């Protein structure tokens, strides 16, 4: 790309262009892999991108992922788990899509707000800038302004992360109205950065209708056509299917999308997602990316050896099996609790024991539709996860009581922690109307109340107590032992309510131990019971920091105890 042309685009006084570059940006220093999806949503673009990132990391390349969402929300914080799965919380407090969890787990990285964006964020910035007159009298337009701000975010991430490769995942599907701005920004990126600096990948879906019993590639062809209609020529195509596709299918895709057959790949259902990076490596996907990005000389495969080790460790054979119940109110969609499920998988690998999940719908227990003894029968441990609102909470409280009285290993997460406090207050301390401010206003009995700092807060989006905070751990407690005798750890939070300080003394007198708290504020963050095999509650979401080969200590403690309990 002609430097003069770029300079002109970066120049604010330019009439037609708006393509701001962060200071110090140099074309070609960071390269981009842009991932789009076609045919249908829900084909695992996030997992695909994370696994691909892992293969690039394995080549000793520094990778920085960014997800560009297609919805207008400023972040994922206000989305219902029914519609969009779990809200993943980053250490800096950004509430994101669950794909960011995938990235953190696969790439073992701590991501920040720079790794996530939405059109809502971009428009907000755009409008604020327009109000300040920062567009120099120009009529503000989709092109060049929305695209200009989008490209800026990608380049900004490149500069800030000093990455070799920025991995851009465009949310939604080719043909959506919502992600057109991102597609157009990708097109411009390829033009401005040069084709040797951007690799465009399309993950497409090959249908296999059961009544035909064979693969059909038409939908994928149409999806790819649509992509090309947007001026985007894919460099590499990955066909996603349930079973391995035939060579003929790949040939059809190749011809229809002008992509050489050697750059058409296939990924299908695998038992363990951690096999994917090595699976991609064996097919030569990352090798092809290196070629497209003209990187053959400087890349190293660190390689196959370390990736093989990582894969083998993740596939460790499991001897026994334990069942962990998860008692929540969104149990119909397991994506809601995806990080919890993943944290359990990490424990499963570490302890070489299969961990089976049993979903327990607390609303059914609350309404009496299902009996608690029946529902909790056969479980070796129980998790009460986070949640909001009134529905299902009496079911959660009943579950907490049951596992406390029956010595079943228990982990309460956030709302689960709070419900364990309410249960203890009611049934051990005799505060029979104990509850939380979240469901009713009753200062006399609410052992859970609003955080003081939250009282003045207005609006819902981004206003909870969010992100990583330190936890001071009491010596010689179970928590202290779980965390390897550390006096302080850092975990991620997402809450508005907490243990009412007025009741702490009473709860402690009755035997509840608060073994972790905020260093400078009176916010209780871990609870435990003495005479119980494992009864731990955390005001934080320990699952967000669990990693494939490094499970979070409280989850590991729970599963270990469940294994003991089963014996
Ligand atoms: N609803 C509770 C609160 O806001 C718990 C939140 C959660 O479980 N993430 O404090």
Coordinates of C-alpha atoms and ligand atoms in Angstrom, one line a residue:
X1 CA 0.0 0.0 0.0
X2 CA 1.2 3.4 -0.9
X3 CA 2.4 5.3 2.2
X4 CA 1.3 8.6 0.8
X5 CA -2.2 7.4 0.3
X6 CA -2.3 6.1 3.8
X7 CA -1.0 9.3 5.2
X8 CA -3.7 11.1 3.3
X9 CA -6.4 8.8 4.8
X10 CA -5.0 9.3 8.3
X11 CA -5.1 13.1 7.8
X12 CA -8.1 14.5 9.5
X13 CA -8.6 17.2 7.0
X14 CA -9.1 14.8 4.2
X15 CA -12.5 15.3 2.8
X16 CA -13.5 11.9 1.8
X17 CA -11.5 9.5 3.9
X18 CA -11.7 8.7 7.6
X19 CA -9.3 6.0 8.5
X20 CA -7.5 7.0 11.7
X21 CA -4.4 5.2 12.7
X22 CA -3.1 4.9 16.3
X23 CA 0.1 6.6 16.9
X24 CA 3.2 4.6 15.9
X25 CA 1.2 2.2 13.8
X26 CA 3.2 0.5 11.0
X27 CA 1.6 -1.5 8.3
X28 CA 2.7 -5.1 8.2
X29 CA 4.1 -5.2 11.8
X30 CA 1.0 -6.9 13.0
X31 CA -0.9 -9.2 10.6
X32 CA -4.6 -10.1 10.8
X33 CA -6.6 -13.3 10.6
X34 CA -10.3 -12.4 10.1
X35 CA -12.8 -15.1 10.8
X36 CA -16.4 -15.0 9.4
X37 CA -19.1 -17.7 9.5
X38 CA -21.6 -18.6 6.8
X39 CA -24.9 -20.6 6.5
X40 CA -26.0 -20.7 10.1
X41 CA -25.0 -19.4 13.5
X42 CA -24.0 -21.7 16.3
X43 CA -21.4 -23.6 14.4
X44 CA -18.8 -22.9 17.0
X45 CA -17.0 -20.0 15.5
X46 CA -15.7 -19.0 18.9
X47 CA -14.2 -22.4 19.7
X48 CA -12.8 -22.6 16.1
X49 CA -11.1 -19.2 16.4
X50 CA -9.7 -20.0 19.9
X51 CA -8.4 -23.4 18.8
X52 CA -6.9 -21.8 15.7
X53 CA -5.3 -19.1 17.9
X54 CA -3.7 -21.9 20.0
X55 CA -2.0 -23.3 16.9
X56 CA -0.6 -19.9 16.1
X57 CA 0.6 -19.4 19.7
X58 CA 2.3 -22.8 19.4
X59 CA 4.3 -21.2 16.6
X60 CA 5.7 -18.7 19.1
X61 CA 3.5 -16.0 17.7
X62 CA 1.9 -13.5 19.9
X63 CA -1.8 -13.7 19.3
X64 CA -4.4 -11.1 20.4
X65 CA -8.1 -12.0 19.8
X66 CA -11.0 -9.6 19.3
X67 CA -14.6 -10.4 19.0
X68 CA -16.8 -8.0 17.1
X69 CA -20.4 -8.6 18.1
X70 CA -23.3 -8.1 15.8
X71 CA -25.8 -6.9 18.4
X72 CA -26.3 -3.3 19.3
X73 CA -25.9 -3.7 23.1
X74 CA -22.9 -1.8 24.4
X75 CA -21.7 -5.0 26.2
X76 CA -23.2 -8.4 27.0
X77 CA -24.1 -7.5 30.6
X78 CA -27.8 -6.9 30.0
X79 CA -28.4 -9.9 27.8
X80 CA -30.6 -12.7 29.1
X81 CA -28.8 -16.0 29.5
X82 CA -31.8 -17.6 27.7
X83 CA -31.0 -15.7 24.6
X84 CA -27.2 -15.5 24.6
X85 CA -25.7 -17.9 27.1
X86 CA -23.4 -16.9 29.9
X87 CA -22.1 -13.4 30.5
X88 CA -18.3 -13.8 30.8
X89 CA -16.6 -11.2 33.0
X90 CA -13.0 -10.1 32.3
X91 CA -10.6 -9.0 34.9
X92 CA -11.0 -5.4 34.0
X93 CA -14.8 -5.7 34.6
X94 CA -15.9 -5.9 31.0
X95 CA -19.0 -8.1 30.6
X96 CA -18.7 -10.0 27.4
X97 CA -19.9 -12.8 25.3
X98 CA -19.0 -16.4 26.4
X99 CA -16.6 -16.7 23.4
X100 CA -14.1 -14.5 25.4
X101 CA -14.1 -17.4 27.9
X102 CA -13.1 -19.7 25.2
X103 CA -10.3 -17.4 24.2
X104 CA -9.0 -17.1 27.7
X105 CA -9.1 -20.8 28.3
X106 CA -7.5 -21.9 25.0
X107 CA -4.9 -19.1 24.9
X108 CA -4.4 -18.9 28.7
X109 CA -4.6 -15.1 28.5
X110 CA -6.1 -12.4 30.6
X111 CA -8.2 -10.3 28.1
X112 CA -9.4 -6.8 28.4
X113 CA -12.0 -4.4 27.0
X114 CA -9.7 -4.1 24.0
X115 CA -10.5 -7.7 23.0
X116 CA -14.2 -7.1 22.6
X117 CA -16.5 -4.7 20.8
X118 CA -20.0 -4.2 19.7
X119 CA -21.7 -1.8 17.2
X120 CA -23.3 -0.3 20.3
X121 CA -19.9 0.7 21.6
X122 CA -18.8 2.0 18.3
X123 CA -21.9 4.1 17.7
X124 CA -21.7 5.5 21.3
X125 CA -18.1 6.6 20.6
X126 CA -19.2 8.0 17.2
X127 CA -22.0 10.0 18.6
X128 CA -20.0 11.4 21.5
X129 CA -17.3 12.5 19.0
X130 CA -19.9 14.0 16.7
X131 CA -21.3 16.0 19.6
X132 CA -17.8 17.3 20.3
X133 CA -17.4 18.4 16.7
X134 CA -14.6 16.0 16.2
X135 CA -15.6 15.1 12.6
X136 CA -14.7 18.5 11.3
X137 CA -18.0 19.4 9.9
X138 CA -18.4 16.2 8.0
X139 CA -21.7 14.4 7.6
X140 CA -21.1 11.3 9.7
X141 CA -21.6 8.2 7.7
X142 CA -21.4 4.4 7.8
X143 CA -18.6 4.6 5.4
X144 CA -16.1 6.0 6.2
X145 CA -16.9 6.7 9.9
X146 CA -18.3 3.6 11.4
X147 CA -15.8 1.5 9.4
X148 CA -13.0 3.9 10.3
X149 CA -13.7 3.6 14.0
X150 CA -14.0 -0.2 13.6
X151 CA -10.6 -0.4 11.9
X152 CA -9.1 1.8 14.5
X153 CA -10.1 -0.7 17.2
X154 CA -8.3 -3.5 15.4
X155 CA -5.2 -1.4 14.9
X156 CA -5.3 -0.1 18.4
X157 CA -5.3 -3.7 19.7
X158 CA -2.4 -4.4 17.4
X159 CA -0.4 -1.5 18.9
X160 CA -1.4 -2.1 22.5
X161 CA -0.9 -5.9 22.5
X162 CA 2.2 -5.8 20.4
X163 CA 0.8 -8.9 18.8
X164 CA 2.2 -10.7 15.8
X165 CA -1.4 -11.6 14.8
X166 CA -4.7 -10.0 15.7
X167 CA -7.4 -12.7 15.4
X168 CA -10.7 -11.0 14.5
X169 CA -13.9 -12.9 15.0
X170 CA -16.9 -11.3 13.3
X171 CA -20.0 -12.2 15.2
X172 CA -23.1 -13.4 13.3
X173 CA -23.4 -14.9 9.9
X174 CA -22.6 -13.7 6.4
X175 CA -25.7 -12.1 5.0
X176 CA -26.8 -10.6 8.3
X177 CA -27.7 -7.0 8.2
X178 CA -26.2 -6.5 11.7
X179 CA -22.6 -7.3 10.9
X180 CA -22.4 -5.5 7.5
X181 CA -20.3 -2.8 9.1
X182 CA -17.8 -5.4 10.3
X183 CA -17.7 -7.1 6.9
X184 CA -17.1 -3.8 5.2
X185 CA -14.4 -2.9 7.7
X186 CA -12.7 -6.2 6.9
X187 CA -12.8 -5.5 3.2
X188 CA -11.1 -2.1 3.8
X189 CA -8.6 -3.7 6.1
X190 CA -7.5 -6.1 3.4
X191 CA -7.2 -3.2 0.9
X192 CA -5.3 -0.9 3.2
X193 CA -3.1 -3.4 5.0
X194 CA -2.4 -5.4 1.9
X195 CA -3.4 -9.0 1.1
X196 CA -0.2 -10.4 2.5
X197 CA -1.1 -9.0 5.9
X198 CA -4.6 -10.2 6.2
X199 CA -5.9 -13.7 6.0
X200 CA -9.7 -14.1 5.5
X201 CA -11.1 -17.3 6.8
X202 CA -14.7 -18.5 6.3
X203 CA -16.1 -21.2 8.5
X204 CA -19.0 -22.6 6.6
X205 CA -21.5 -25.3 7.3
X206 CA -22.1 -28.4 5.2
X207 CA -25.6 -29.7 5.8
X208 CA -26.3 -33.5 5.9
X209 CA -30.1 -33.8 5.8
X210 CA -31.1 -37.1 7.5
X211 CA -33.7 -38.0 4.9
X212 CA -30.9 -37.9 2.2
X213 CA -28.1 -39.3 4.2
X214 CA -25.6 -37.3 2.1
X215 CA -23.8 -34.0 2.3
X216 CA -25.2 -31.0 0.4
X217 CA -23.0 -28.0 -0.3
X218 CA -25.5 -25.6 -1.8
X219 CA -26.2 -23.6 1.3
X220 CA -22.4 -23.2 1.9
X221 CA -21.9 -22.2 -1.8
X222 CA -24.6 -19.5 -1.4
X223 CA -23.1 -18.3 1.9
X224 CA -19.7 -18.0 0.2
X225 CA -21.3 -16.2 -2.8
X226 CA -22.8 -13.7 -0.4
X227 CA -19.4 -13.1 1.2
X228 CA -17.8 -12.5 -2.3
X229 CA -20.7 -10.2 -3.2
X230 CA -19.5 -8.0 -0.2
X231 CA -16.2 -7.8 -1.9
X232 CA -14.6 -10.3 0.4
X233 CA -12.6 -13.1 -1.2
X234 CA -11.9 -15.8 1.3
X235 CA -8.3 -17.1 1.4
X236 CA -9.1 -20.2 3.3
X237 CA -12.3 -22.1 3.9
X238 CA -13.1 -24.5 6.7
X239 CA -16.2 -26.7 6.2
X240 CA -17.9 -27.5 9.5
X241 CA -19.9 -30.6 9.4
X242 CA -21.2 -33.3 11.8
X243 CA -19.2 -36.0 10.0
X244 CA -16.0 -35.8 7.8
X245 CA -17.0 -34.5 4.4
X246 CA -16.2 -36.1 1.1
X247 CA -13.5 -34.8 -1.3
X248 CA -16.2 -34.0 -3.8
X249 CA -17.8 -31.5 -1.4
X250 CA -14.5 -29.8 -0.9
X251 CA -14.0 -29.6 -4.7
X252 CA -17.3 -28.0 -5.2
X253 CA -16.6 -25.4 -2.5
X254 CA -13.2 -24.8 -3.9
X255 CA -14.5 -24.1 -7.4
X256 CA -17.4 -22.0 -6.3
X257 CA -15.3 -19.7 -4.0
X258 CA -12.1 -19.4 -6.0
X259 CA -10.1 -21.0 -3.2
X260 CA -7.6 -23.7 -4.1
X261 CA -8.6 -27.1 -3.0
X262 CA -5.5 -27.3 -0.7
X263 CA -7.0 -24.4 1.2
X264 CA -10.4 -26.0 1.8
X265 CA -10.4 -27.8 5.1
X266 CA -12.9 -29.7 7.2
X267 CA -13.7 -29.8 10.9
X268 CA -16.3 -32.0 12.4
X269 CA -17.7 -33.1 15.8
X270 CA -15.0 -34.2 18.2
X271 CA -15.3 -35.7 21.7
X272 CA -12.9 -33.2 23.3
X273 CA -12.6 -29.7 22.0
X274 CA -9.0 -29.5 23.2
X275 CA -8.1 -32.0 20.4
X276 CA -8.9 -29.3 17.8
X277 CA -5.6 -27.3 17.7
X278 CA -3.6 -30.5 16.9
X279 CA -6.3 -31.6 14.5
X280 CA -6.0 -28.3 12.7
X281 CA -2.3 -28.6 12.7
X282 CA -2.4 -32.0 11.2
X283 CA -4.6 -30.8 8.4
X284 CA -2.2 -28.0 7.7
X285 CA -4.6 -25.1 8.5
X286 CA -2.1 -23.0 10.4
X287 CA 0.6 -23.8 7.8
X288 CA -1.7 -22.4 5.1
X289 CA -2.3 -19.3 7.1
X290 CA 1.5 -18.8 7.4
X291 CA 1.8 -19.1 3.7
X292 CA -1.1 -16.7 3.0
X293 CA 0.5 -14.2 5.4
X294 CA 3.9 -14.7 3.7
X295 CA 5.4 -15.8 7.0
X296 CA 7.1 -19.0 6.0
X297 CA 10.5 -17.6 6.8
X298 CA 10.0 -16.3 10.3
X299 CA 7.5 -18.6 11.8
X300 CA 8.7 -21.5 13.9
X301 CA 6.7 -24.6 14.8
X302 CA 7.6 -24.9 18.4
X303 CA 5.5 -27.0 17.7
X304 CA 4.0 -30.1 17.3
X305 CA 5.8 -31.4 20.3
X306 CA 4.4 -29.0 22.8
X307 CA 1.0 -29.0 21.2
X308 CA 0.9 -32.8 21.3
X309 CA 1.8 -32.7 25.0
X310 CA -1.0 -30.2 25.7
X311 CA -3.4 -32.3 23.8
X312 CA -2.4 -35.5 25.5
X313 CA -2.7 -34.0 28.9
X314 CA -6.1 -32.7 28.1
X315 CA -7.1 -36.1 26.9
X316 CA -5.9 -38.0 30.0
X317 CA -7.7 -41.2 30.5
X318 CA -10.3 -41.2 33.2
X319 CA -11.0 -44.1 35.6
X320 CA -14.0 -43.3 37.7
X321 CA -17.0 -41.1 37.5
X322 CA -18.6 -38.6 39.9
X323 CA -21.9 -36.7 39.4
X324 CA -22.1 -33.0 40.3
X325 CA -25.5 -31.5 40.4
X326 CA -26.0 -27.9 39.2
X327 CA -29.0 -26.4 40.7
X328 CA -30.1 -23.3 38.8
X329 CA -33.0 -21.8 37.0
X330 CA -31.6 -21.7 33.4
X331 CA -30.8 -25.4 33.2
X332 CA -32.6 -25.7 29.9
X333 CA -29.7 -24.0 28.2
X334 CA -26.3 -25.3 29.4
X335 CA -24.5 -22.4 27.7
X336 CA -25.7 -20.3 30.6
X337 CA -23.3 -22.1 32.9
X338 CA -20.6 -22.8 30.3
X339 CA -17.6 -21.7 32.4
X340 CA -18.8 -23.8 35.3
X341 CA -19.1 -26.8 33.0
X342 CA -15.6 -26.1 31.6
X343 CA -14.2 -25.7 35.1
X344 CA -15.6 -29.1 36.0
X345 CA -14.0 -30.5 32.8
X346 CA -10.6 -29.1 33.9
X347 CA -11.0 -30.9 37.3
X348 CA -12.0 -34.0 35.5
X349 CA -8.7 -33.9 33.5
X350 CA -6.6 -33.1 36.6
X351 CA -8.2 -35.8 38.8
X352 CA -8.5 -38.3 35.9
X353 CA -12.2 -38.8 36.8
X354 CA -15.2 -38.3 34.6
X355 CA -17.4 -35.5 36.0
X356 CA -21.0 -36.0 34.9
X357 CA -23.3 -33.0 35.3
X358 CA -26.9 -33.4 36.5
X359 CA -29.1 -30.4 35.9
X360 CA -31.5 -29.6 38.7
X361 CA -34.2 -27.0 38.0
X362 CA -34.7 -25.1 41.2
X363 CA -38.1 -23.7 40.0
X364 CA -39.4 -27.3 40.0
X365 CA -38.3 -27.8 43.5
X366 CA -39.7 -24.5 44.6
X367 CA -43.1 -25.2 43.1
X368 CA -43.2 -28.8 44.5
X369 CA -43.3 -30.2 41.0
X370 CA -40.2 -32.3 41.9
X371 CA -39.1 -33.7 45.2
X372 CA -35.7 -32.6 46.5
X373 CA -34.7 -36.1 47.7
X374 CA -35.5 -37.4 44.2
X375 CA -33.7 -34.6 42.5
X376 CA -30.5 -34.8 44.6
X377 CA -30.4 -38.6 44.7
X378 CA -27.2 -40.0 43.3
X379 CA -25.3 -36.7 43.2
X380 CA -21.8 -36.7 44.8
X381 CA -21.6 -32.9 45.0
X382 CA -23.7 -29.8 44.3
X383 CA -23.1 -26.4 42.8
X384 CA -25.6 -23.6 43.2
X385 CA -24.5 -21.1 40.5
X386 CA -25.0 -17.4 40.2
X387 CA -28.3 -15.9 39.3
X388 CA -30.6 -12.9 39.6
X389 CA -34.2 -12.3 40.7
X390 CA -36.8 -14.1 42.6
X391 CA -37.8 -17.2 40.7
X392 CA -36.2 -20.4 41.9
X393 CA -34.5 -19.0 45.0
X394 CA -36.6 -21.0 47.5
X395 CA -35.6 -24.0 45.5
X396 CA -31.9 -23.0 45.9
X397 CA -32.3 -22.4 49.6
X398 CA -33.9 -25.9 50.0
X399 CA -31.0 -27.4 48.1
X400 CA -28.4 -25.6 50.3
X401 CA -30.2 -27.0 53.4
X402 CA -30.3 -30.5 52.0
X403 CA -26.6 -30.7 51.2
X404 CA -25.6 -29.0 54.5
X405 CA -27.6 -31.5 56.6
X406 CA -26.6 -34.5 54.5
X407 CA -22.9 -33.8 54.3
X408 CA -22.9 -33.6 50.5
X409 CA -20.0 -31.5 49.1
X410 CA -21.2 -28.1 48.1
X411 CA -20.0 -25.1 46.2
X412 CA -22.2 -21.9 46.2
X413 CA -21.3 -19.4 43.5
X414 CA -22.4 -15.7 43.9
X415 CA -26.2 -16.0 44.3
X416 CA -25.4 -19.6 45.5
X417 CA -23.2 -18.1 48.1
X418 CA -25.9 -15.7 49.2
X419 CA -28.5 -18.4 49.3
X420 CA -26.3 -20.5 51.5
X421 CA -26.1 -17.5 53.9
X422 CA -29.9 -17.1 53.9
X423 CA -30.4 -20.8 54.5
X424 CA -27.9 -20.8 57.4
X425 CA -29.5 -17.7 58.9
X426 CA -33.0 -19.3 58.7
X427 CA -32.2 -22.8 59.9
X428 CA -29.2 -22.4 62.1
X429 CA -29.4 -18.9 63.5
X430 CA -33.2 -18.9 63.8
X431 CA -33.8 -15.8 61.7
X432 CA -36.8 -17.4 60.1
X433 CA -37.6 -14.6 57.7
X434 CA -34.1 -14.2 56.5
X435 CA -33.8 -13.2 52.9
X436 CA -32.1 -10.9 50.4
X437 CA -32.9 -7.3 49.5
X438 CA -33.0 -8.5 45.9
X439 CA -36.4 -10.1 46.4
X440 CA -38.0 -8.0 49.2
X441 CA -37.4 -4.9 51.3
X442 CA -37.0 -6.1 54.9
X443 CA -34.0 -4.5 56.6
X444 CA -34.8 -6.4 59.8
X445 CA -34.2 -9.8 58.3
X446 CA -32.3 -9.3 55.1
X447 CA -29.0 -11.0 55.7
X448 CA -28.1 -10.1 52.2
X449 CA -28.3 -6.4 51.3
X450 CA -27.3 -4.0 48.6
X451 CA -23.6 -3.1 48.5
X452 CA -23.2 0.4 50.0
X453 CA -21.4 1.6 46.8
X454 CA -24.4 0.3 44.8
X455 CA -27.1 2.4 46.5
X456 CA -26.7 5.4 44.3
X457 CA -26.2 3.5 41.1
X458 CA -28.7 4.2 38.3
X459 CA -29.4 1.9 35.3
X460 CA -28.5 -1.7 34.6
X461 CA -25.7 -1.8 32.1
X462 CA -22.2 -2.1 33.5
X463 CA -23.2 -1.0 37.0
X464 CA -22.7 -4.2 39.1
X465 CA -19.5 -4.7 41.1
X466 CA -17.6 -6.1 38.3
X467 CA -14.2 -7.7 37.5
X468 CA -11.2 -8.9 39.4
X469 CA -10.7 -8.0 43.1
X470 CA -8.3 -9.2 45.7
X471 CA -9.5 -11.5 48.4
X472 CA -7.8 -11.6 51.8
X473 CA -7.8 -15.2 53.1
X474 CA -8.0 -16.2 56.7
X475 CA -5.1 -18.4 57.8
X476 CA -5.7 -22.0 58.6
X477 CA -9.1 -22.2 57.0
X478 CA -10.2 -24.6 54.2
X479 CA -10.1 -21.7 51.7
X480 CA -6.5 -21.0 52.7
X481 CA -5.5 -24.6 52.2
X482 CA -7.4 -24.8 48.9
X483 CA -5.5 -21.8 47.6
X484 CA -2.1 -23.3 48.6
X485 CA -1.9 -21.3 51.8
X486 CA -1.9 -18.0 50.0
X487 CA -3.0 -15.0 52.1
X488 CA -4.4 -13.2 49.1
X489 CA -5.8 -14.2 45.8
X490 CA -7.6 -12.5 42.9
X491 CA -10.9 -13.6 41.5
X492 CA -13.7 -12.2 39.4
X493 CA -17.0 -10.7 40.6
X494 CA -20.4 -9.7 39.2
X495 CA -22.8 -8.7 41.9
X496 CA -24.9 -6.0 43.4
X497 CA -25.7 -7.5 46.8
X498 CA -23.6 -8.8 49.6
X499 CA -23.6 -10.1 53.2
X500 CA -25.3 -7.6 55.5
X501 CA -22.5 -6.5 57.9
X502 CA -25.2 -6.1 60.7
X503 CA -25.5 -9.9 60.7
X504 CA -21.9 -11.0 60.4
X505 CA -21.3 -11.4 64.1
X506 CA -24.4 -13.5 64.6
X507 CA -23.7 -15.7 61.6
X508 CA -20.2 -16.3 62.9
X509 CA -21.4 -17.1 66.4
X510 CA -23.6 -19.8 64.9
X511 CA -20.7 -21.4 63.2
X512 CA -20.4 -19.8 59.7
X513 CA -16.8 -19.0 58.9
X514 CA -16.1 -16.1 56.6
X515 CA -12.7 -17.2 55.4
X516 CA -12.2 -14.6 52.6
X517 CA -13.1 -11.0 52.5
X518 CA -12.2 -7.8 50.6
X519 CA -9.0 -6.3 51.9
X520 CA -10.3 -2.8 52.6
X521 CA -14.0 -3.2 52.7
X522 CA -16.3 -5.3 54.8
X523 CA -17.4 -7.4 51.9
X524 CA -17.5 -11.2 52.8
X525 CA -16.2 -13.1 49.8
X526 CA -15.8 -16.8 50.9
X527 CA -17.7 -18.8 53.5
X528 CA -17.2 -22.2 54.8
X529 CA -18.4 -24.6 57.5
X530 CA -16.2 -26.5 59.9
X531 CA -18.0 -29.8 60.5
X532 CA -18.8 -30.6 56.9
X533 CA -16.8 -32.5 54.3
X534 CA -16.9 -29.5 51.9
X535 CA -19.2 -26.6 52.2
X536 CA -17.8 -23.5 50.5
X537 CA -19.4 -20.4 49.1
X538 CA -17.8 -17.7 47.0
X539 CA -19.2 -14.3 46.3
X540 CA -17.1 -14.4 43.2
X541 CA -17.2 -16.6 40.0
X542 CA -14.3 -18.9 40.5
X543 CA -15.1 -20.6 37.1
X544 CA -13.9 -17.6 35.1
X545 CA -10.2 -18.2 36.1
X546 CA -10.2 -21.9 35.6
X547 CA -7.9 -23.2 32.8
X548 CA -7.7 -26.5 31.0
X549 CA -4.5 -27.6 32.7
X550 CA -4.9 -25.4 35.7
X551 CA -8.3 -25.8 37.3
X552 CA -9.6 -23.3 39.8
X553 CA -8.8 -24.4 43.4
X554 CA -12.3 -24.2 44.7
X555 CA -13.7 -26.3 41.9
X556 CA -10.9 -28.8 42.3
X557 CA -11.6 -29.0 46.0
X558 CA -15.3 -29.7 45.3
X559 CA -14.6 -32.5 42.9
X560 CA -11.9 -34.0 45.1
X561 CA -14.4 -34.0 47.9
X562 CA -17.1 -35.5 45.7
X563 CA -14.8 -38.3 44.8
X564 CA -14.1 -38.9 48.5
X565 CA -17.9 -38.7 49.2
X566 CA -18.6 -41.3 46.6
X567 CA -16.2 -43.8 48.2
Ligands
LIG1 N1 -28.1 -11.4 42.2 C1 -26.9 -11.4 43.1 C2 -26.3 -10.1 43.2 O1 -26.5 -9.2 42.3 C3 -25.9 -12.4 42.6 C4 -25.3 -12.2 41.3 C5 -24.7 -13.3 40.7 O2 -25.0 -14.5 41.0 N2 -23.9 -13.1 39.7 O3 -25.6 -9.8 44.1

